[in-house]
CSV table of C-alpha atoms in Angstrom, one decimal:
chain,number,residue,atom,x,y,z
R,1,UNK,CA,9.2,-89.2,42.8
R,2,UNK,CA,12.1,-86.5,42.9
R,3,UNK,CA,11.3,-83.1,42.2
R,4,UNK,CA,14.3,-81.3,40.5
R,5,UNK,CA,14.6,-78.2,39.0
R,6,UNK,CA,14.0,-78.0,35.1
R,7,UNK,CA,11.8,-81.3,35.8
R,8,UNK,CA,8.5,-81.9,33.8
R,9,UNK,CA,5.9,-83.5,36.2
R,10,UNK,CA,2.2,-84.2,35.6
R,11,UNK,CA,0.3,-83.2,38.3
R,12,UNK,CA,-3.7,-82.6,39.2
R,13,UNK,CA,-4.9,-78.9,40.1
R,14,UNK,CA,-5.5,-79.5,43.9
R,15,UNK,CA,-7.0,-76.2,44.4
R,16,UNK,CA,-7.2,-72.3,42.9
R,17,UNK,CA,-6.8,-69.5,44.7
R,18,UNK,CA,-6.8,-65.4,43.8
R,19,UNK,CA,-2.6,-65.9,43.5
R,20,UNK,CA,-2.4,-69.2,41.5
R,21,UNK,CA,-3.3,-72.7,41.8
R,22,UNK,CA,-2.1,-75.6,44.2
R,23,UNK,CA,-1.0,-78.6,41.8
R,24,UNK,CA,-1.1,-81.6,43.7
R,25,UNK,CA,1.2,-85.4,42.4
R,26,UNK,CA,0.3,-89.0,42.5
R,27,UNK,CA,3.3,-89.0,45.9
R,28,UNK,CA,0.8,-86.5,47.7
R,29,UNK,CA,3.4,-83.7,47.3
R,30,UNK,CA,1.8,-80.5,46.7
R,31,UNK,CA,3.3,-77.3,44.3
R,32,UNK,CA,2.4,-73.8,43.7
R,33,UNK,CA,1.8,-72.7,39.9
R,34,UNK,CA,1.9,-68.7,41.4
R,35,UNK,CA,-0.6,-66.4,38.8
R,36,UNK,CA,2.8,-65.2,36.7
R,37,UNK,CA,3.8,-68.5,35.7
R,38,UNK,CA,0.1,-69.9,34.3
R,39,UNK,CA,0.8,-67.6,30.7
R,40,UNK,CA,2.6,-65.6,29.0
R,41,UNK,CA,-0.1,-62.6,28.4
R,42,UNK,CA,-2.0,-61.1,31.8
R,43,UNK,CA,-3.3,-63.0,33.7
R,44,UNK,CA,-6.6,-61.5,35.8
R,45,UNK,CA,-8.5,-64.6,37.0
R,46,UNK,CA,-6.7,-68.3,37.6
R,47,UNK,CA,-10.3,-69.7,37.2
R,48,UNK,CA,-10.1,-68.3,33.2
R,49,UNK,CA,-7.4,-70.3,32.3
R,50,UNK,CA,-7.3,-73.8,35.1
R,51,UNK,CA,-10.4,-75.5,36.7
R,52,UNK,CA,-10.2,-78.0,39.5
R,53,UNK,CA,-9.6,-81.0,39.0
R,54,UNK,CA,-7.6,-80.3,35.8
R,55,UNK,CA,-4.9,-82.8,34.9
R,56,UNK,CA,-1.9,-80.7,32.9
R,57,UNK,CA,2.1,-80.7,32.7
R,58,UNK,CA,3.9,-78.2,35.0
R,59,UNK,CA,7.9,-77.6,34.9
R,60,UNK,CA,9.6,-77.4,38.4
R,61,UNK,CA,11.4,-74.0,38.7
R,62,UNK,CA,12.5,-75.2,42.4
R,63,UNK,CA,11.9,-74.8,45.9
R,64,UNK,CA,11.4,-71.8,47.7
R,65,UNK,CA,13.2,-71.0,51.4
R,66,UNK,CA,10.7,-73.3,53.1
R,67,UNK,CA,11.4,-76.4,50.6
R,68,UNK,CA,7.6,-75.8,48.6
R,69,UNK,CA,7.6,-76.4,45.1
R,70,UNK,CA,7.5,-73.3,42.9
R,71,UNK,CA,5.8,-74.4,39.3
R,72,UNK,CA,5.4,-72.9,36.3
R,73,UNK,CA,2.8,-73.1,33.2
R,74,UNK,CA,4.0,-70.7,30.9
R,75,UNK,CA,7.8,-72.2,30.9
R,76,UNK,CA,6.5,-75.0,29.1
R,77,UNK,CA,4.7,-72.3,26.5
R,78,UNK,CA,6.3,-70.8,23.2
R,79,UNK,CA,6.8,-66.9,24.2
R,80,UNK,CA,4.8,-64.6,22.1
R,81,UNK,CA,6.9,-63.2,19.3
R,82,UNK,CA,6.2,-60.1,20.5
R,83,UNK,CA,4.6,-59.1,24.1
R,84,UNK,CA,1.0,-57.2,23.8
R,85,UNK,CA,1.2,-53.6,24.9
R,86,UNK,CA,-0.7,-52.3,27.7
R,87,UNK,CA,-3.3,-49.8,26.5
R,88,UNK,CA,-3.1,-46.7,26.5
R,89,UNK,CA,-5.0,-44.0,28.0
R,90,UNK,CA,-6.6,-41.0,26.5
R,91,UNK,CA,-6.0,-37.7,27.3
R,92,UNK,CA,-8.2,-35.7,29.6
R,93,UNK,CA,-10.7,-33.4,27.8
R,94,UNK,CA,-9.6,-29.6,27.6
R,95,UNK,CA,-11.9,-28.6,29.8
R,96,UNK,CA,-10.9,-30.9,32.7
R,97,UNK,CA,-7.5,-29.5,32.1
R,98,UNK,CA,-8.5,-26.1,32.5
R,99,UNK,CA,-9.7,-27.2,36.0
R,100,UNK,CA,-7.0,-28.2,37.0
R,101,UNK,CA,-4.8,-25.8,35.8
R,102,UNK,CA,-7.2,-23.2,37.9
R,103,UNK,CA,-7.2,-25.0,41.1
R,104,UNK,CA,-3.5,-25.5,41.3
R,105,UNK,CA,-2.9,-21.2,40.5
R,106,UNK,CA,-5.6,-20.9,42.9
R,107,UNK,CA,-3.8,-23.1,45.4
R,108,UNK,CA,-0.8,-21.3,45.2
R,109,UNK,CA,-2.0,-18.5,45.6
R,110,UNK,CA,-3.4,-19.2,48.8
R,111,UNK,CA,-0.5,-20.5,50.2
R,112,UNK,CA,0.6,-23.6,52.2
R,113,UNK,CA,-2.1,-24.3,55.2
R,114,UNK,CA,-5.0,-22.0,54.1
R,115,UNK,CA,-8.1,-23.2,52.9
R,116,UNK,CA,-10.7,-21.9,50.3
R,117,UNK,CA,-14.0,-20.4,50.7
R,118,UNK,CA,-15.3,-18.1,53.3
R,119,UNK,CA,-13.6,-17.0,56.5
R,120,UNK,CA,-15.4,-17.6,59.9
R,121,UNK,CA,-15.8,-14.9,62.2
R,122,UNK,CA,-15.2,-15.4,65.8
């Protein structure tokens, strides 16, 4: 079996790891689905969206410096019409702005290399 680029291959998930998932072939060759390629949306855990064991279709992207196989899920998807936004994060309460605002004047007021609080005497 020849691996080219652009190539749709049926292979078995071999093995999962925190990066992606090994994909292994009926010739013994194995491939790397790396966590970007498995969908189109984020993707946190590998174990959420493959199990072990899993038979599925992966396209063949190519081969990486070393001559491994570089697959990809989410190449054989249909792109979202439109992406999902990351969400966004509220803004700090007043008072915690205040804070801040008072320890930075009170910072630069004491100057680069001094520290706050009370003065040991020698």
């Amino acid at each position: 079996m020849v691996f080219e680029s652009g190539a749709v291959v049926t292979g078995r998930v071999a093995r999962i790891t925190d990066f992606g998932a090994f994909i292994q072939f009926e010739n013994g060759e194995v491939g790397l689905v790396h966590i970007s390629q498995i969908a189109h949306s984020y993707v946190r855990n590998v174990s959420d969206y493959l199990q072990e064991g899993q038979t599925l279709e992966v396209k063949v992207l190519g081969r990486d410096e070393k001559g491994r196989l570089d697959l990809s899920i989410k190449e054989l998807q249909d792109a979202p019409e439109e992406m999902p936004r990351p969400r966004m994060i509220g803004r700090q309460s007043p008072e915690f702005e205040n804070k801040l605002r008072s320890f930075l004047r009170d910072a630069k007021e004491r100057g680069p290399g001094e520290k706050g609080g009370k003065k040991r005497k020698k």
